[in-house]
Amino acid sequence: MIETTLEELFTFEALYAAHRASRASRRSKKPIVKFETSMLTHLYDIHKRLNDGTYKFGKYNTFLVYEPKCREIQNLFYSDRLVQRVLCDGLLMPYFKDKVIFDNCVCQKGKGALFALRRFEKMLRTHIAKRGAQGYFLKCDILKYFPSVPHDLLKQRICSVVADERLKAMLEGVIDGFNTKKEFLDRYGIKSLGEGDNTGRGIPIGNQTSQLFGMYYLDPIDRLVKEKLGVKVYSRYMDDFVLVHEDLKYLRYVKSEIENAVAKLKLSLNSKTQIFPLKNGVTYLGFRFCVGPNGEIIKTVKKATKRRFRWRAKLLKKAYCDKVINSERVRQSLSAFHGHLKYSRSKKLEKELKDKLDFAVKENRED
């Protein structure tokens, strides 16, 4: 049980620390510049309203991002993001990080996509060393995970462990403060849990709290797979998870058990959930894992990533030739391409991108 009180959590020092963490590498952003013009006044005002019970979260700002795919993102005013950072870093994460399994790889210090990829590859190598190259992948994905998370069950899982009634009410307000539109749920055959605009489903993708909620809400699935069903090779990054087992019949049973457990969480698996032979490979976190006949693991970037990188290189070349960007910006992009591709067998693609943009880098060296 979390015994921390609202007054103990939201000290002025905690709010200031949250601001310093939030502004790191982002001090030129307009909301932060505006906040810092009267930083002490803003922080004292937030601190006062939190402690006298008058603080209310504002409305969400919605915008679209188009890479790696089109998503609708919701975010709050900067002051609200500070409050949520204190909630996550000072209250929720210290408690819930010790409640999840090791192979839940998201939203925790020292973990992330690269950790998940390395950990999964290591487990896969161990499996092949013991069982050989015969076996199967089970790739699972939740249908519209963030938009479909049910508020009632999420509040039971998160708020029930908080003793302070004011903090509990604040967390319930964060969860109920956003509802996925009914027409969106209807489009994917997801049942609304409320009436009208209050659908009782959905957590906003842009919230820090949503990342933590998403990390912990599927913990029953993690426990089922690792502890009850005894699957050794299992990795989850938010709603994307993959399993490996040598027995096809047992893996089909595992899939049915996962489907039942997901239904109890008022969610469902999408059509991407399938079983593949190891030799066919599986895509996980943007990389393609294939197992050769001799047991070697071949990891490449997926085709969509190749197309996106080629498209970016084309845009960068045009922008440089039109003098919209300088050679330093091109060099940074090449470094970013290398940073992603170096974890796979993609030397041919990396050379292709370098050849397209190397002229700008050479000009930078000459200057």
Coordinates of C-alpha atoms in Angstrom, one line a residue, residues 127-283:
H127 CA 16.2 -21.5 -26.6
I128 CA 17.9 -22.5 -29.9
A129 CA 21.0 -23.8 -28.0
K130 CA 18.8 -26.1 -25.9
R131 CA 15.9 -26.9 -28.3
G132 CA 17.4 -26.4 -31.8
A133 CA 16.0 -24.3 -34.6
Q134 CA 12.6 -26.0 -34.5
G135 CA 9.9 -24.1 -32.7
Y136 CA 7.4 -21.4 -33.0
F137 CA 6.8 -17.7 -32.4
L138 CA 3.5 -16.4 -31.0
K139 CA 3.3 -12.7 -31.7
C140 CA 0.5 -10.9 -29.8
D141 CA -0.9 -7.3 -30.1
I142 CA -3.8 -5.7 -28.3
L143 CA -6.5 -4.1 -30.4
K144 CA -6.2 -0.3 -30.0
Y145 CA -4.7 -0.7 -26.6
F146 CA -4.5 2.9 -25.3
P147 CA -7.9 3.9 -26.7
S148 CA -9.6 0.9 -25.3
V149 CA -8.3 0.6 -21.7
P150 CA -11.3 0.4 -19.4
H151 CA -11.5 3.1 -16.7
D152 CA -13.2 1.0 -14.1
L153 CA -10.7 -1.9 -14.0
L154 CA -7.7 0.5 -14.4
K155 CA -8.9 2.5 -11.3
Q156 CA -9.2 -0.8 -9.4
R157 CA -5.7 -1.7 -10.2
I158 CA -4.1 1.7 -9.7
C159 CA -6.1 3.6 -7.2
S160 CA -6.8 0.8 -4.8
V161 CA -3.2 0.8 -3.6
V162 CA -3.2 4.5 -2.7
A163 CA -4.2 5.2 0.9
D164 CA -4.5 9.0 0.8
E165 CA -8.0 9.9 -0.4
R166 CA -7.0 13.2 -2.0
L167 CA -4.3 11.5 -4.1
K168 CA -6.7 8.7 -4.9
A169 CA -9.3 11.2 -6.1
M170 CA -6.6 13.0 -8.2
L171 CA -5.6 9.7 -9.9
E172 CA -9.3 8.8 -10.6
G173 CA -9.7 12.3 -12.1
V174 CA -6.7 11.7 -14.4
I175 CA -8.1 8.4 -15.6
D176 CA -11.7 9.7 -16.0
G177 CA -10.5 13.0 -17.6
F178 CA -10.2 11.4 -21.0
N179 CA -12.7 9.3 -23.0
T180 CA -12.1 7.8 -26.4
K181 CA -14.9 8.9 -28.8
K182 CA -17.7 6.4 -29.4
E183 CA -17.4 6.6 -33.1
F184 CA -13.7 5.5 -32.9
L185 CA -14.6 2.5 -30.7
D186 CA -17.5 1.6 -33.0
R187 CA -15.1 1.6 -36.0
Y188 CA -13.1 -1.2 -34.4
G189 CA -16.0 -3.1 -32.8
I190 CA -15.0 -2.1 -29.3
K191 CA -17.9 -1.9 -26.8
S192 CA -18.4 1.4 -25.0
L193 CA -18.6 1.1 -21.2
G194 CA -20.6 4.3 -20.6
E195 CA -23.2 6.5 -22.2
G196 CA -22.7 9.3 -24.8
D197 CA -19.3 11.0 -24.7
N198 CA -18.5 9.2 -21.5
T199 CA -17.4 5.9 -23.0
G200 CA -15.4 4.8 -20.0
R201 CA -12.5 3.8 -22.2
G202 CA -9.2 5.2 -23.2
I203 CA -6.0 6.8 -21.8
P204 CA -4.3 9.7 -23.7
I205 CA -1.1 8.6 -25.5
G206 CA 0.7 11.9 -24.6
N207 CA 0.4 11.5 -20.8
Q208 CA 3.3 10.3 -18.7
T209 CA 0.7 8.6 -16.4
S210 CA -0.6 6.7 -19.4
Q211 CA 2.8 5.1 -20.0
L212 CA 2.8 3.8 -16.5
F213 CA -0.8 2.7 -16.6
G214 CA -0.1 0.9 -19.9
M215 CA 3.0 -0.8 -18.4
Y216 CA 1.1 -2.2 -15.4
Y217 CA -2.4 -2.9 -16.7
L218 CA -1.2 -6.0 -18.6
D219 CA 0.7 -7.4 -15.7
P220 CA -1.8 -10.3 -15.3
I221 CA -0.9 -11.4 -18.8
D222 CA 2.8 -11.3 -17.9
R223 CA 2.1 -13.4 -14.8
L224 CA 0.0 -15.9 -16.7
V225 CA 2.6 -16.5 -19.3
K226 CA 5.7 -16.6 -17.1
E227 CA 4.4 -18.1 -13.9
K228 CA 1.4 -20.3 -14.7
L229 CA 2.1 -21.4 -18.3
G230 CA 5.9 -21.5 -17.8
V231 CA 6.9 -19.9 -21.1
K232 CA 10.6 -19.1 -20.8
V233 CA 11.0 -16.9 -23.9
Y234 CA 8.7 -14.0 -23.4
S235 CA 9.1 -10.2 -23.9
R236 CA 6.6 -7.4 -23.7
Y237 CA 6.9 -3.8 -24.7
M238 CA 3.6 -2.1 -23.8
D239 CA 0.9 -4.0 -25.8
D240 CA 3.4 -5.7 -28.2
F241 CA 4.6 -9.1 -26.9
V242 CA 6.2 -12.2 -28.3
L243 CA 6.6 -15.7 -27.1
V244 CA 8.6 -18.7 -28.2
H245 CA 7.9 -22.4 -27.6
E246 CA 9.0 -25.7 -29.2
D247 CA 5.5 -27.3 -29.0
L248 CA 2.9 -26.0 -31.5
K249 CA 0.0 -27.6 -29.7
Y250 CA 1.0 -26.1 -26.4
L251 CA 1.5 -22.7 -27.9
R252 CA -2.0 -22.8 -29.3
Y253 CA -3.2 -23.6 -25.8
V254 CA -1.1 -20.6 -24.5
K255 CA -2.8 -18.4 -27.1
S256 CA -6.3 -19.4 -26.0
E257 CA -5.4 -18.7 -22.4
I258 CA -4.0 -15.3 -23.3
E259 CA -7.2 -14.5 -25.2
N260 CA -9.3 -15.4 -22.1
A261 CA -7.1 -13.3 -19.8
V262 CA -7.2 -10.4 -22.2
A263 CA -11.0 -10.6 -22.3
K264 CA -11.2 -10.5 -18.5
L265 CA -9.3 -7.1 -18.8
K266 CA -12.1 -6.0 -21.2
L267 CA -9.7 -5.9 -24.1
S268 CA -9.1 -8.1 -27.2
L269 CA -6.2 -9.2 -29.4
N270 CA -6.1 -7.9 -32.9
S271 CA -5.6 -9.7 -36.2
K272 CA -1.8 -9.4 -36.0
T273 CA -1.8 -12.1 -33.3
Q274 CA -0.5 -15.2 -35.0
I275 CA 1.8 -18.2 -34.6
F276 CA 4.8 -18.6 -37.0
P277 CA 7.5 -21.2 -37.3
L278 CA 10.9 -19.9 -36.2
K279 CA 12.2 -20.2 -39.8
N280 CA 9.5 -17.7 -41.0
G281 CA 10.6 -15.1 -38.5
V282 CA 8.8 -12.5 -36.5
T283 CA 8.7 -8.7 -36.4

